Tab-separated table of C-alpha atoms in Angstrom:
chain	number	residue	atom	x	y	z
A	10	UNK	CA	-35.083	17.035	14.453
A	11	UNK	CA	-35.704	13.845	16.388
A	12	UNK	CA	-35.100	11.679	13.326
A	13	UNK	CA	-31.730	13.307	12.610
A	14	UNK	CA	-30.594	12.729	16.217
A	15	UNK	CA	-31.568	9.068	15.925
A	16	UNK	CA	-29.669	8.787	12.665
A	17	UNK	CA	-26.628	10.448	14.261
A	18	UNK	CA	-26.808	8.094	17.245
A	19	UNK	CA	-26.913	5.131	14.867
A	20	UNK	CA	-23.791	6.365	13.078
A	21	UNK	CA	-21.688	7.025	16.188
A	22	UNK	CA	-20.800	3.327	16.803
A	23	UNK	CA	-19.664	3.012	13.182
A	24	UNK	CA	-17.387	6.073	13.317
A	25	UNK	CA	-14.337	4.424	14.982
A	26	UNK	CA	-14.306	1.753	12.260
A	27	UNK	CA	-14.589	4.454	9.610
A	28	UNK	CA	-11.756	6.446	11.201
A	29	UNK	CA	-9.513	3.368	11.234
A	30	UNK	CA	-10.257	2.856	7.525
A	31	UNK	CA	-9.290	6.407	6.494
A	32	UNK	CA	-6.147	6.082	4.349
A	33	UNK	CA	-3.429	8.700	3.890
A	34	UNK	CA	-4.308	8.964	0.189
A	35	UNK	CA	-7.885	9.539	-0.939
A	36	UNK	CA	-9.057	8.196	-4.279
A	37	UNK	CA	-12.302	7.468	-6.080
A	38	UNK	CA	-13.390	3.981	-7.091
A	39	UNK	CA	-11.426	2.876	-10.158
A	40	UNK	CA	-12.799	2.224	-13.619
A	41	UNK	CA	-14.444	-1.194	-14.087
A	42	UNK	CA	-11.996	-3.741	-15.511
A	43	UNK	CA	-12.773	-6.629	-17.849
A	44	UNK	CA	-11.960	-10.226	-16.970
A	45	UNK	CA	-8.457	-11.083	-18.195
A	46	UNK	CA	-7.366	-7.439	-18.648
A	47	UNK	CA	-4.183	-6.756	-16.664
A	48	UNK	CA	-4.287	-3.262	-15.189
A	49	UNK	CA	-2.103	-1.085	-12.983
A	50	UNK	CA	-3.500	-0.479	-9.526
A	51	UNK	CA	-0.799	1.854	-8.271
A	52	UNK	CA	2.818	2.870	-8.763
A	53	UNK	CA	5.160	3.002	-5.769
A	54	UNK	CA	8.194	4.815	-7.205
A	55	UNK	CA	10.259	4.796	-4.007
A	56	UNK	CA	10.051	0.968	-3.974
A	57	UNK	CA	10.562	0.699	-7.768
A	58	UNK	CA	7.309	-1.258	-7.879
A	59	UNK	CA	3.970	-1.244	-9.649
A	60	UNK	CA	0.928	-3.136	-8.372
A	61	UNK	CA	-0.847	-4.966	-11.192
A	62	UNK	CA	-4.126	-6.810	-10.971
A	63	UNK	CA	-6.456	-8.906	-13.105
A	64	UNK	CA	-9.930	-10.381	-12.715
A	65	UNK	CA	-9.522	-14.088	-13.485
A	66	UNK	CA	-13.125	-15.173	-13.959
A	67	UNK	CA	-12.493	-18.167	-11.673
A	68	UNK	CA	-14.653	-18.728	-8.602
A	69	UNK	CA	-11.747	-19.965	-6.446
A	70	UNK	CA	-9.538	-16.935	-7.177
A	71	UNK	CA	-11.644	-14.173	-8.756
A	72	UNK	CA	-8.854	-11.543	-8.642
A	73	UNK	CA	-5.090	-11.751	-8.564
A	74	UNK	CA	-2.520	-9.008	-8.029
A	75	UNK	CA	1.247	-8.789	-7.815
A	76	UNK	CA	4.041	-6.296	-7.305
A	77	UNK	CA	6.141	-5.874	-10.449
A	78	UNK	CA	9.530	-4.175	-10.605
A	79	UNK	CA	9.288	-1.029	-12.722
A	80	UNK	CA	12.854	-0.901	-14.048
A	81	UNK	CA	16.145	-2.721	-13.614
A	82	UNK	CA	17.948	0.625	-13.358
A	83	UNK	CA	15.680	1.903	-10.570
A	84	UNK	CA	17.394	2.211	-7.176
A	85	UNK	CA	14.740	1.553	-4.488
A	86	UNK	CA	14.551	3.793	-1.430
A	87	UNK	CA	11.812	1.597	0.084
A	88	UNK	CA	10.881	-2.098	0.102
A	89	UNK	CA	7.692	-3.870	-0.852
A	90	UNK	CA	7.197	-6.788	1.557
A	91	UNK	CA	4.805	-9.730	1.773
A	92	UNK	CA	1.636	-8.798	3.673
A	93	UNK	CA	1.318	-12.233	5.329
A	94	UNK	CA	4.840	-12.034	6.757
A	95	UNK	CA	4.717	-8.360	7.789
A	96	UNK	CA	1.200	-8.463	9.323
A	97	UNK	CA	0.842	-4.661	9.216
A	98	UNK	CA	-1.296	-2.929	11.819
A	99	UNK	CA	-1.484	0.497	13.401
A	100	UNK	CA	-0.221	-1.047	16.665
A	101	UNK	CA	3.099	-1.851	14.962
A	102	UNK	CA	3.520	1.634	13.481
A	103	UNK	CA	2.077	0.851	10.036
A	104	UNK	CA	-0.200	3.416	8.404
A	105	UNK	CA	-3.031	2.639	6.031
A	106	UNK	CA	-1.682	4.439	2.987
A	107	UNK	CA	-4.224	3.718	0.246
A	108	UNK	CA	-7.424	1.800	-0.447
A	109	UNK	CA	-7.879	0.920	-4.129
A	110	UNK	CA	-11.289	-0.316	-5.265
A	111	UNK	CA	-11.677	-1.848	-8.726
A	112	UNK	CA	-15.110	-3.032	-9.918
A	113	UNK	CA	-15.470	-6.082	-12.147
A	114	UNK	CA	-16.911	-4.940	-15.502
A	115	UNK	CA	-18.518	-8.347	-16.112
A	116	UNK	CA	-20.003	-8.475	-12.595
A	117	UNK	CA	-20.827	-5.020	-11.147
A	118	UNK	CA	-21.715	-6.544	-7.752
A	119	UNK	CA	-18.082	-7.636	-7.277
A	120	UNK	CA	-15.019	-5.499	-6.663
A	121	UNK	CA	-11.407	-6.025	-5.723
A	122	UNK	CA	-10.182	-3.986	-2.764
A	123	UNK	CA	-6.437	-3.587	-2.277
A	124	UNK	CA	-5.265	-1.960	0.941
A	125	UNK	CA	-1.726	-0.600	0.818
A	126	UNK	CA	0.064	-0.188	4.140
A	127	UNK	CA	3.212	1.885	4.762
A	128	UNK	CA	5.735	1.603	7.588
A	129	UNK	CA	7.566	4.925	7.642
A	130	UNK	CA	11.029	5.361	9.105
A	131	UNK	CA	12.888	8.504	9.941
A	132	UNK	CA	15.964	8.202	7.772
A	133	UNK	CA	16.924	11.844	7.462
A	134	UNK	CA	20.624	12.233	6.915
A	135	UNK	CA	22.780	14.592	8.944
A	136	UNK	CA	23.955	17.559	6.903
A	137	UNK	CA	27.628	18.422	6.605
A	138	UNK	CA	29.185	21.896	6.908
A	139	UNK	CA	28.061	22.753	3.364
A	140	UNK	CA	24.462	21.773	4.090
A	141	UNK	CA	24.677	18.607	1.987
A	142	UNK	CA	23.711	15.062	2.886
A	143	UNK	CA	26.615	12.820	1.962
A	144	UNK	CA	27.241	9.109	2.120
A	145	UNK	CA	30.874	8.065	2.059
A	146	UNK	CA	31.571	4.697	0.476
A	147	UNK	CA	34.132	3.401	2.969
A	148	UNK	CA	32.001	4.474	5.935
A	149	UNK	CA	28.924	2.839	4.402
A	150	UNK	CA	30.867	-0.401	3.797
A	151	UNK	CA	31.987	-0.469	7.438
A	152	UNK	CA	28.416	0.091	8.655
A	153	UNK	CA	27.103	-2.681	6.388
A	154	UNK	CA	29.816	-5.091	7.576
A	155	UNK	CA	28.821	-4.304	11.174
A	156	UNK	CA	25.188	-5.014	10.342
A	157	UNK	CA	24.131	-1.402	10.820
A	158	UNK	CA	22.204	-0.982	7.585
A	159	UNK	CA	19.780	1.928	7.831
A	160	UNK	CA	16.083	1.065	7.889
A	161	UNK	CA	13.941	1.987	4.895
A	162	UNK	CA	10.240	2.606	4.505
A	163	UNK	CA	8.286	-0.572	3.790
A	164	UNK	CA	5.053	-1.150	1.887
A	165	UNK	CA	2.696	-4.128	1.993
A	166	UNK	CA	-0.617	-4.741	0.243
A	167	UNK	CA	-3.624	-6.867	1.121
A	168	UNK	CA	-6.268	-8.074	-1.326
A	169	UNK	CA	-9.924	-8.697	-0.568
A	170	UNK	CA	-12.690	-9.410	-3.043
A	171	UNK	CA	-15.983	-7.914	-1.923
A	172	UNK	CA	-19.493	-8.529	-3.184
A	173	UNK	CA	-21.245	-11.469	-4.771
A	174	UNK	CA	-19.789	-13.487	-7.611
A	175	UNK	CA	-21.858	-13.504	-10.797
A	176	UNK	CA	-22.683	-16.625	-12.774
């Protein structure tokens, strides 16, 4: 009994950090990926984007990822923004949406960790007398000309490579 209380006391200081790391989406560690194999990390359909990554095998930049547009015909309802410019944090209303972990098949001690952040906005449309949400072209043009473009949800992703590099 005494040992379990000591273990619990040791874990209590770590709990706030763990709580801050809990993303909205829960997922298991991904399948190990080979060096040079481009793989999809995650789809973000509302932003018409797909996150792709690749282990490079280079010590200076062991992993690289990018956001790729999924289709030219896709009409985005959200934006994917640069993490460095957005600087997402819970203080600014951003939510940790997803943590994606991808091990390096050639070096099991190394893994890429991509944290996806989401800035939600309340953009519910008012319903008309028929219970439909409608956008009228002329009204939308006037709002855009006045600079009153409605906010959209934004996503940003941060990359970290964890673990030791293999030789």
